CSV table of C-alpha atoms and ligand atoms in Angstrom, one decimal:
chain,number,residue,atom,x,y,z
A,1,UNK,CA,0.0,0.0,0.0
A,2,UNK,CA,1.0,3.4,-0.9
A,3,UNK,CA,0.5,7.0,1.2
A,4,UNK,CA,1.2,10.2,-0.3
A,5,UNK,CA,1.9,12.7,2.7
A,6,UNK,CA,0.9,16.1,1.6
A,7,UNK,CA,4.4,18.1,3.5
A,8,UNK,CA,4.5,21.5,1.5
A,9,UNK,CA,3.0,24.0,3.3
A,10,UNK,CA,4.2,27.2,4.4
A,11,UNK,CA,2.5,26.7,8.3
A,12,UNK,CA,2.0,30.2,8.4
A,13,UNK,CA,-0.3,30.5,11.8
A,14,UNK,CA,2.7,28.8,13.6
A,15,UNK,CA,5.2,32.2,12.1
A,16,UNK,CA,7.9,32.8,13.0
A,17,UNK,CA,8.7,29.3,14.3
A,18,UNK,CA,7.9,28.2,10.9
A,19,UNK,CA,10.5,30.7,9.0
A,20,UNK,CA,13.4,28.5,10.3
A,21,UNK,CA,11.9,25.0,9.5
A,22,UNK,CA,8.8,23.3,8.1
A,23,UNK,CA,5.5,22.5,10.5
A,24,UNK,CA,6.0,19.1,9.9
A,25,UNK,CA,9.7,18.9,11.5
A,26,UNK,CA,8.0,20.7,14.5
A,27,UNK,CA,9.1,18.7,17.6
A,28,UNK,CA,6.1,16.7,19.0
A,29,UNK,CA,7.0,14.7,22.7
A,30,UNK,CA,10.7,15.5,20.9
A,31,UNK,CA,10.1,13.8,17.6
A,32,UNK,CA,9.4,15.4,14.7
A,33,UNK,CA,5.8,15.3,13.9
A,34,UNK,CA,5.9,13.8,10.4
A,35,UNK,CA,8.3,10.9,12.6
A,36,UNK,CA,5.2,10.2,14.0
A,37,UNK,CA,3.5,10.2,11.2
A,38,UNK,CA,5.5,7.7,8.7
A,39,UNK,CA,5.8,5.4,11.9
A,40,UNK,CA,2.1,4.9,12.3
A,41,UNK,CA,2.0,4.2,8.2
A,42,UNK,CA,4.3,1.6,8.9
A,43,UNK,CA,2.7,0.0,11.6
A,44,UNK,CA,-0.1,-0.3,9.2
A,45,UNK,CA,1.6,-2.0,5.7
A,46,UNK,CA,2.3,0.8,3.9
A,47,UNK,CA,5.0,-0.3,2.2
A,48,UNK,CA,5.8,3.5,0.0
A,49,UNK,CA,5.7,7.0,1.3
A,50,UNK,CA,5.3,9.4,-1.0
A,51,UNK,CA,6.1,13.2,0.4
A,52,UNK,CA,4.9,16.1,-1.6
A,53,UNK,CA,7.5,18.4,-1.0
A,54,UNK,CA,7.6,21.9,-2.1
A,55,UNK,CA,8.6,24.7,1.2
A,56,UNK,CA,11.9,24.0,2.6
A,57,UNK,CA,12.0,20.4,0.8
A,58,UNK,CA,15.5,19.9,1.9
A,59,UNK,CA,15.1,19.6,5.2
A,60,UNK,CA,12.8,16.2,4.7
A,61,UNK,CA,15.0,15.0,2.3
A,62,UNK,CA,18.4,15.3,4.9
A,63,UNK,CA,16.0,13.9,7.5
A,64,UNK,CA,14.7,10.7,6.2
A,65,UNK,CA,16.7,9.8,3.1
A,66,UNK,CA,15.3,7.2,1.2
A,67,UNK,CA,13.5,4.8,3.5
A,68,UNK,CA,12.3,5.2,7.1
A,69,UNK,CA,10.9,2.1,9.6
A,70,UNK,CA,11.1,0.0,6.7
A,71,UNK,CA,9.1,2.0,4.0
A,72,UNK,CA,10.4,3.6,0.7
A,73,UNK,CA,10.1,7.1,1.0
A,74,UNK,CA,10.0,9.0,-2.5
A,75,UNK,CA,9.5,12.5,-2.8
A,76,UNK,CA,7.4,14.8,-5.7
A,77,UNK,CA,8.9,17.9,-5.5
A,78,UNK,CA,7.0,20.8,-6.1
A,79,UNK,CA,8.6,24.4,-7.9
A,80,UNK,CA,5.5,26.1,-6.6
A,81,UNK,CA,2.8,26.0,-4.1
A,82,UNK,CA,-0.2,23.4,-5.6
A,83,UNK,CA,-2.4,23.3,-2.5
A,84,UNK,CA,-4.1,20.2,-1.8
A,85,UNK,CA,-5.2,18.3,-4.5
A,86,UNK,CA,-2.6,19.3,-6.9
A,87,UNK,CA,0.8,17.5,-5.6
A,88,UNK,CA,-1.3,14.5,-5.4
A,89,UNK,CA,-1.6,15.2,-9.8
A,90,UNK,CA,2.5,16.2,-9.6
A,91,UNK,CA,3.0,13.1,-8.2
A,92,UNK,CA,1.0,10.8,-10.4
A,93,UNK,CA,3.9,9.0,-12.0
A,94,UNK,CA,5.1,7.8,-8.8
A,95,UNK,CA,1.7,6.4,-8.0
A,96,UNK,CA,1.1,5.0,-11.3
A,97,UNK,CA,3.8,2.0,-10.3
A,98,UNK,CA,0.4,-0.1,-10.0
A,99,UNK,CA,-3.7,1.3,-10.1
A,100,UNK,CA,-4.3,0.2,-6.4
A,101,UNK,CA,-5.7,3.0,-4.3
A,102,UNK,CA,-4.1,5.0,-2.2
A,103,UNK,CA,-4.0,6.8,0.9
A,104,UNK,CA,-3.6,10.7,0.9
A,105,UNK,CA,-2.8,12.7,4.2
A,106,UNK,CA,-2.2,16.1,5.6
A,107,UNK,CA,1.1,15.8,7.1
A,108,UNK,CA,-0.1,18.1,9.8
A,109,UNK,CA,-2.1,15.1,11.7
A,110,UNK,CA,-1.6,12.8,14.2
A,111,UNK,CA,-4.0,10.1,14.6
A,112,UNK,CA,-4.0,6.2,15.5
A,113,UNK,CA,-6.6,5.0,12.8
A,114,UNK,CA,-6.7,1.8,11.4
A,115,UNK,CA,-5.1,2.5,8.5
A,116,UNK,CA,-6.4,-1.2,7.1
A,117,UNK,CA,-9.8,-0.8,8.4
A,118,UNK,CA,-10.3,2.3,6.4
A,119,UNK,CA,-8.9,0.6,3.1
A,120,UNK,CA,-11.1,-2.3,3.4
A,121,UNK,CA,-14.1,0.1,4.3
A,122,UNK,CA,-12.8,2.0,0.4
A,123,UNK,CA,-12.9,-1.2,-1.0
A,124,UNK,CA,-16.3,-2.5,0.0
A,125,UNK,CA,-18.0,0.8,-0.9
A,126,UNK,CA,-16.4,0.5,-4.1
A,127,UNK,CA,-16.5,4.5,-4.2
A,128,UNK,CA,-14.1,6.6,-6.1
A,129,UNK,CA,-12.6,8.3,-3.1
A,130,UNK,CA,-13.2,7.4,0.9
A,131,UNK,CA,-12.8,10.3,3.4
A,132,UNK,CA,-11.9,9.5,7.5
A,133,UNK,CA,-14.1,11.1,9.4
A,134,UNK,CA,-13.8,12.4,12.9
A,135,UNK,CA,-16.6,13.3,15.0
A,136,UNK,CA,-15.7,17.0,17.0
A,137,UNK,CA,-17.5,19.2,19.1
A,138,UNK,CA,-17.5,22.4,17.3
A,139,UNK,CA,-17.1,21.6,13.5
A,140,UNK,CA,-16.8,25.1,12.4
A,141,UNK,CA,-13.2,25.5,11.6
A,142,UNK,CA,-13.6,22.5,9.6
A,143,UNK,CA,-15.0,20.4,6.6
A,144,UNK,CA,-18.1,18.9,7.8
A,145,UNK,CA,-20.1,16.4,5.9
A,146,UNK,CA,-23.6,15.0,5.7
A,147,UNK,CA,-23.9,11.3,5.3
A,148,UNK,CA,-26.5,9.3,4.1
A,149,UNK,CA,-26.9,5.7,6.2
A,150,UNK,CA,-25.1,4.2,3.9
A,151,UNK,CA,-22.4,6.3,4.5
A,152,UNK,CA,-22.3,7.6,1.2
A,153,UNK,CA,-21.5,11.9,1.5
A,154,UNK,CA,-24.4,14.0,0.3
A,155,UNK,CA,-23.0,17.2,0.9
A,156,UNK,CA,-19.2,18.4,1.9
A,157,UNK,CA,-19.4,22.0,3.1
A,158,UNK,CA,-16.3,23.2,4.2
A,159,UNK,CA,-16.0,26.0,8.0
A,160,UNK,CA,-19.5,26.2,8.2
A,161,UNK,CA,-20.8,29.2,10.5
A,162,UNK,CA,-21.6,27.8,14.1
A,163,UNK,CA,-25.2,26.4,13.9
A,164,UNK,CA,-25.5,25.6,9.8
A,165,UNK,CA,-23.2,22.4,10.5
A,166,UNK,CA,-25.6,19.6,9.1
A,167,UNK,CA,-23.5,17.3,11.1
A,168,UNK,CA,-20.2,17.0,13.7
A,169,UNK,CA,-18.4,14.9,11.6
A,170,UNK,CA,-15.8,16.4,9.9
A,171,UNK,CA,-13.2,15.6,7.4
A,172,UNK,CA,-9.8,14.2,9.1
A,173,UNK,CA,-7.4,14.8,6.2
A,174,UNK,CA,-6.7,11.2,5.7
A,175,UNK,CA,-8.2,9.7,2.2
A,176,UNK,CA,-7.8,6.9,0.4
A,177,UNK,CA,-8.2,7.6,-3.7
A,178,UNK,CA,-9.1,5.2,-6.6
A,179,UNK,CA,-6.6,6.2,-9.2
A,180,UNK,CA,-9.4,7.7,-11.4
A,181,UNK,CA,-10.0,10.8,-9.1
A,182,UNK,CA,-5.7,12.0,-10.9
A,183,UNK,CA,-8.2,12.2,-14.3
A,184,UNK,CA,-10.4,15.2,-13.0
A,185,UNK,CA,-7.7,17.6,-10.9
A,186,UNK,CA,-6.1,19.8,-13.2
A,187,UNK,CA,-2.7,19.4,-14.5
A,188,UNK,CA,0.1,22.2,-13.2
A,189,UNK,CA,-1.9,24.3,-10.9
A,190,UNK,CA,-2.6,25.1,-7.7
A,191,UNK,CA,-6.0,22.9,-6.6
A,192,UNK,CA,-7.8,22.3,-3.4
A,193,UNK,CA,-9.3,18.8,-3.0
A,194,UNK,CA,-11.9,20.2,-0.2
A,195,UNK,CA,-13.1,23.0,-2.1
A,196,UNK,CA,-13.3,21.9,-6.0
A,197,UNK,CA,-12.8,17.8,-6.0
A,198,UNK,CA,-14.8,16.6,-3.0
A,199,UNK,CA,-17.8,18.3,-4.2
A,200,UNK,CA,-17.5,17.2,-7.7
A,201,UNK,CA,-17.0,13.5,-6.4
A,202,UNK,CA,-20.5,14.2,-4.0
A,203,UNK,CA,-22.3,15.3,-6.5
A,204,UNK,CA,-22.0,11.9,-9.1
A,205,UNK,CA,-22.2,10.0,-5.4
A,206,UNK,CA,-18.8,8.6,-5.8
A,207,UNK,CA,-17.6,9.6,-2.1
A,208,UNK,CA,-17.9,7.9,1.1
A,209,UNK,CA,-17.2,8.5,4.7
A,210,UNK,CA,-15.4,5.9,7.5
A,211,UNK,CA,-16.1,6.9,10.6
A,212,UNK,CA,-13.3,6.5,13.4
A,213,UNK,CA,-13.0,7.0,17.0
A,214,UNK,CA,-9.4,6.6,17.8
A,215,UNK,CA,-6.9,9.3,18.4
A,216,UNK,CA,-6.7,12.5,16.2
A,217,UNK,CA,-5.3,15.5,16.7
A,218,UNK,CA,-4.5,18.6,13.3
A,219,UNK,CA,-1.6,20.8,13.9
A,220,UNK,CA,-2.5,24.8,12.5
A,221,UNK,CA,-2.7,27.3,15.6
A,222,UNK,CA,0.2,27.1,19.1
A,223,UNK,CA,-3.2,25.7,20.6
A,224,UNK,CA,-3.5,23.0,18.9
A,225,UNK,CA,0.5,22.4,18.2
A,226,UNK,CA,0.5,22.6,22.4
A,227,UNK,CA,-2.0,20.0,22.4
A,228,UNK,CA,-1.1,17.5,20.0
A,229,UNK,CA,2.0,17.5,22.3
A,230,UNK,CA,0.0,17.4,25.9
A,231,UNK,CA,-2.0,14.5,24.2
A,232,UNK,CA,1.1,12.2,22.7
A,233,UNK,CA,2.7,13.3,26.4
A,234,UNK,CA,0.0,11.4,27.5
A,235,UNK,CA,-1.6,8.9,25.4
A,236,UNK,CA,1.9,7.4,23.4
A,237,UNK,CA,4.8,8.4,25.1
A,238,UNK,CA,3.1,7.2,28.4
A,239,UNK,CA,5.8,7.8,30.8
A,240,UNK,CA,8.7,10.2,31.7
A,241,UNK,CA,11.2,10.0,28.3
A,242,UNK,CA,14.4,11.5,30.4
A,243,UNK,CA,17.2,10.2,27.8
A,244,UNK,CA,20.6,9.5,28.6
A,245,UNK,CA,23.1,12.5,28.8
A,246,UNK,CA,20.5,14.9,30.5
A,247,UNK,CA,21.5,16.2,33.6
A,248,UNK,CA,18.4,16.8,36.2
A,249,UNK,CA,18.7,17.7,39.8
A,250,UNK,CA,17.4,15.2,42.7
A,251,UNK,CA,15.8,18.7,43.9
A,252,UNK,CA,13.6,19.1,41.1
A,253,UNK,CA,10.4,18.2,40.8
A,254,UNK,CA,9.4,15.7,37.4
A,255,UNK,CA,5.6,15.6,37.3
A,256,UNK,CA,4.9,13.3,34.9
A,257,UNK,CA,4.5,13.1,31.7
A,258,UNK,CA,7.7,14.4,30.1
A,259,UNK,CA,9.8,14.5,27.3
A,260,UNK,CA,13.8,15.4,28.2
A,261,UNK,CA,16.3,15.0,25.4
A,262,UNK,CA,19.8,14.6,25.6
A,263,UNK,CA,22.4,17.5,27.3
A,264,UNK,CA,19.3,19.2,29.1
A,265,UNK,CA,19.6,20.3,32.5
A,266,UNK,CA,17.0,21.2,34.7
A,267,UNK,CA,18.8,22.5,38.2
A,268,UNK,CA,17.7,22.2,41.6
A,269,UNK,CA,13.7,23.5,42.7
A,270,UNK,CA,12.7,23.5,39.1
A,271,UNK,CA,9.8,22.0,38.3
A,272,UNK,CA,9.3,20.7,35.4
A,273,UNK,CA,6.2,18.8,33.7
A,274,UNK,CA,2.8,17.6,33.6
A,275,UNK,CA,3.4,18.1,29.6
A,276,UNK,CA,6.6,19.6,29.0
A,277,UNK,CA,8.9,18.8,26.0
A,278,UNK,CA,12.0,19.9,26.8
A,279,UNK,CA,15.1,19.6,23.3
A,280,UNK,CA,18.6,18.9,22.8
A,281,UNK,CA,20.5,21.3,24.8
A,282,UNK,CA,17.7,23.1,26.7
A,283,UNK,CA,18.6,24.5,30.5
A,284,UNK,CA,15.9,25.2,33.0
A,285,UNK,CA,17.7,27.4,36.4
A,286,UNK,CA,17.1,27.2,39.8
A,287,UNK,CA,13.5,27.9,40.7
A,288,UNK,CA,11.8,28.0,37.2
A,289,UNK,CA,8.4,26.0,36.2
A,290,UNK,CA,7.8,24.8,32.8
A,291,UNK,CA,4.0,23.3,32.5
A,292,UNK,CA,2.5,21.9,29.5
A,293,UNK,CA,4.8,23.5,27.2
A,294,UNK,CA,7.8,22.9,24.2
A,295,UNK,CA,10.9,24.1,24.6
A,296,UNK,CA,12.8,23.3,21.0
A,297,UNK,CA,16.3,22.3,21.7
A,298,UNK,CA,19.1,24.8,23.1
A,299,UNK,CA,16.6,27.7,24.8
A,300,UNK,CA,17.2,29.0,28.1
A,301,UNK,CA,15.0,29.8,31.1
A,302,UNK,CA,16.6,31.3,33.9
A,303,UNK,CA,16.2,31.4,37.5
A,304,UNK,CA,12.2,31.7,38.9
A,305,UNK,CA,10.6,31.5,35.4
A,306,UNK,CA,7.6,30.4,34.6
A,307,UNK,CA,6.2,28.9,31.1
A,308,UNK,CA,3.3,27.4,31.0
A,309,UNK,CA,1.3,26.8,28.0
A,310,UNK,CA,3.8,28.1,25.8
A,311,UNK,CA,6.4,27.2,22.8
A,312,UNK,CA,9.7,28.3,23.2
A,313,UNK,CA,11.8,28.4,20.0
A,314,UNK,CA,15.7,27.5,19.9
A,315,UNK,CA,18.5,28.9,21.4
A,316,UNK,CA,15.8,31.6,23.4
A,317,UNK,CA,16.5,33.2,26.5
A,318,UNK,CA,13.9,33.5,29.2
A,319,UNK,CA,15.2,36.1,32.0
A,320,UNK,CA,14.3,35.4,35.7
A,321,UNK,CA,11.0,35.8,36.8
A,322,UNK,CA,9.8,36.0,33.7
A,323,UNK,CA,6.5,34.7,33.0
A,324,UNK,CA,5.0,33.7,29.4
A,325,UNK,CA,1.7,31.5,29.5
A,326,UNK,CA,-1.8,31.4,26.8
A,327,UNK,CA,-0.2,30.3,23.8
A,328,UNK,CA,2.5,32.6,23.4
A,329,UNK,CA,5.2,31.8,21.0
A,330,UNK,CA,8.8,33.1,21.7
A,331,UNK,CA,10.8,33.0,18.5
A,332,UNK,CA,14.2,31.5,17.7
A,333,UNK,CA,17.1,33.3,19.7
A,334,UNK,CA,14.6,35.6,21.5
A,335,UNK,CA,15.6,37.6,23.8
A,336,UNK,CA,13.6,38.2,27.0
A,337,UNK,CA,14.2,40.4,29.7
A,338,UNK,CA,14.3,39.5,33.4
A,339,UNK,CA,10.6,40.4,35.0
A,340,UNK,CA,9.0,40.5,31.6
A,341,UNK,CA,5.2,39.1,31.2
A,342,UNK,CA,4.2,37.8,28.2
A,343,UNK,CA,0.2,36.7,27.7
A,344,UNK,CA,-1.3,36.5,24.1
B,1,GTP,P1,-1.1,27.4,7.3
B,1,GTP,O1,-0.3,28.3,6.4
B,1,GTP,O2,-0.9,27.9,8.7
B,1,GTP,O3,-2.6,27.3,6.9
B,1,GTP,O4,-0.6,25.9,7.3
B,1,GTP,P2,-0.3,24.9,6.1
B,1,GTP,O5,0.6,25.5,5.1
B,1,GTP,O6,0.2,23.6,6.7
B,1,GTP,O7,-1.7,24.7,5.4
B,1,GTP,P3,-2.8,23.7,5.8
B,1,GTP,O8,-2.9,23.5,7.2
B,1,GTP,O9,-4.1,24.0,5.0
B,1,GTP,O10,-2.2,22.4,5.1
B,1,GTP,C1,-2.7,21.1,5.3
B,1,GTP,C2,-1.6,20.1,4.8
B,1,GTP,O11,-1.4,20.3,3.4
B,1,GTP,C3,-0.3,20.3,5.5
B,1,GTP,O12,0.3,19.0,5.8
B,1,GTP,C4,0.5,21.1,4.5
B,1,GTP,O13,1.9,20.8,4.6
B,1,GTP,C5,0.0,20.6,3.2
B,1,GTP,N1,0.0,21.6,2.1
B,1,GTP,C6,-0.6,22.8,2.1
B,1,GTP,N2,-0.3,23.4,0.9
B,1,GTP,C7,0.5,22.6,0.2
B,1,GTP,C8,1.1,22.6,-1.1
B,1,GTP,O14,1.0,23.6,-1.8
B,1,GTP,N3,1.8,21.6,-1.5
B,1,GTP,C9,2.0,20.5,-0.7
B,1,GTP,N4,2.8,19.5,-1.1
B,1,GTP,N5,1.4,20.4,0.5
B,1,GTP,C10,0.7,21.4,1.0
């Protein structure tokens, strides 16, 4: 089985963080996110990753090479942005190795669905396209559907103003394709599968839905970036991850749980945790509190800090008795100045 991962997106609501390295390399529980991602695929039998490439390509290529937990990974790279539908076109020759369907999904997601279940649920419909759907509370920064029972989709209406939803189900950005849907996107252009393909597909009642229940979690805002972390903290790391080569005090307090790579230190009365990720590098002084927060590798937070609910971006300093909390994000190599406050 074959995945296309859609990776070429600028992540602009997670600026500036995102000037200096794609959303999908973000750290999540200290793995990049689109780790995560490839790892559930393989867990699944998919055999070929696919990652439509296009901002900051590089970076994915010097990451993961040409095969990761046991998968090819190819890569369609794009010379322009082609939104959503159309790097699944660009990368047609790749997929074209055999007419089996396959699975398209927005990089930006983490989620434990049974990857096989949704296949075989493609397969049985015998529809030209099968969208995962997640059931959420408020559906309006979404793309909701309306079923019928037979979970064919009547309708695909995409952020809906709170109230019109005709249903909490909403599209999860995982798909899987019959190879007849590359004949109706348009060659070379920039497309979006939400708003000009899934409707056309409704319409000639060629597209289904698979409900799931599982994990599922879509990385735009800090909120949900902060999130997606508290909730892999929690649900897949499981435990305290304090890797070798970290240095933390007996005097500091480890709520679990918490991610700590490699050269960190975390001195004496700090307390770190529930939900902290803390890089490669990062120091936490005497006194400070980090709560439900990332801290990407080498930042600093000196003495009687507090971050809580916050994403601090590399190398930063945080002076003492500084306090940032609500979703704040604190650039690269920041700056901030003992006694500051920062709230969004
Ligand atoms: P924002 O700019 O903050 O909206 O983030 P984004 O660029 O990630 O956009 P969005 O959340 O809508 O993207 C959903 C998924 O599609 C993400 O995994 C993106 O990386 C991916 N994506 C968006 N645009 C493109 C594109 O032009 N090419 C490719 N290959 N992927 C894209």
């Amino acid at each position: 089985m074959k995945a296309l991962i859609l990776a070429g997106g600028f992540g602009t609501r997670l600026r500036p963080l995102t000037c200096t390295r794609p959303k999908l390399m973000f750290p999540v529980a200290n793995r990049p996110l689109l780790d995560w991602v490839l790892g559930e695929l393989s867990k699944n039998g998919i055999t070929t990753a696919i990652l439509a490439v296009n901002y900051m390509a590089d970076v994915f290529v010097r990451y993961f090479g040409k095969s990761k937990y046991g998968m090819r990974i190819l890569y369609s790279r794009e010379t322009k942005p082609l939104g959503t539908a159309g790097p699944i076109k660009k990368a047609e020759t790749l997929m074209s190795e055999d007419e089996e369907p396959f699975f398209v999904l927005n990089g930006d997601i983490l989620s434990t669905i049974d990857y096989r279940a949704l296949y075989k649920a493609h397969l049985d419909s015998k529809a030209r396209a099968t969208i995962a759907l997640h059931e959420v509370e408020d559906p309006s920064r979404f793309g909701v559907v309306e079923l019928n029972e037979k979970n064919q989709i009547l309708r695909f209406i995409e952020k809906p103003k709170s109230g019109e939803a005709p249903s909490h189900l909403i599209n999860a950005g995982v798909y899987v394709l019959d190879h007849s849907v590359l004949d109706i996107i348009p060659d070379g252009k920039e497309v979006s599968i939400e708003r000009e393909i899934f409707p056309v597909l409704a319409n000639d009642k060629e597209l289904f839905g698979y409900r799931f229940e599982s994990l599922w979690v879509d990385i735009g805002k800090p909120h949900d970036y902060i999130l997606a972390n508290k909730v892999m903290l929690n649900t897949i790391a499981a435990q305290n991850h304090i890797e070798r080569g970290s240095k933390v005090s007996r005097k500091a307090k480890i709520i679990p749980p918490v991610a700590i790579a490699k050269g960190t230190v975390v001195e004496a009365d700090a307390v770190v945790g529930p939900y902290a990720s803390l890089g490669e590098g990062v120091v936490i002084k005497r006194g400070s509190r980090v709560e439900n927060s990332i801290l990407f590798p080498h930042a600093w937070v000196d003495c009687s800090a507090s971050v809580k609910n916050a994403i601090v971006g590399e190398g930063a300093i945080i002076g003492s008795w500084v306090k940032i909390e609500m979703d704040c994000i604190v650039g690269d190599h920041a700056i901030i100045d003992n006694n500051v406050t920062l709230t969004c």
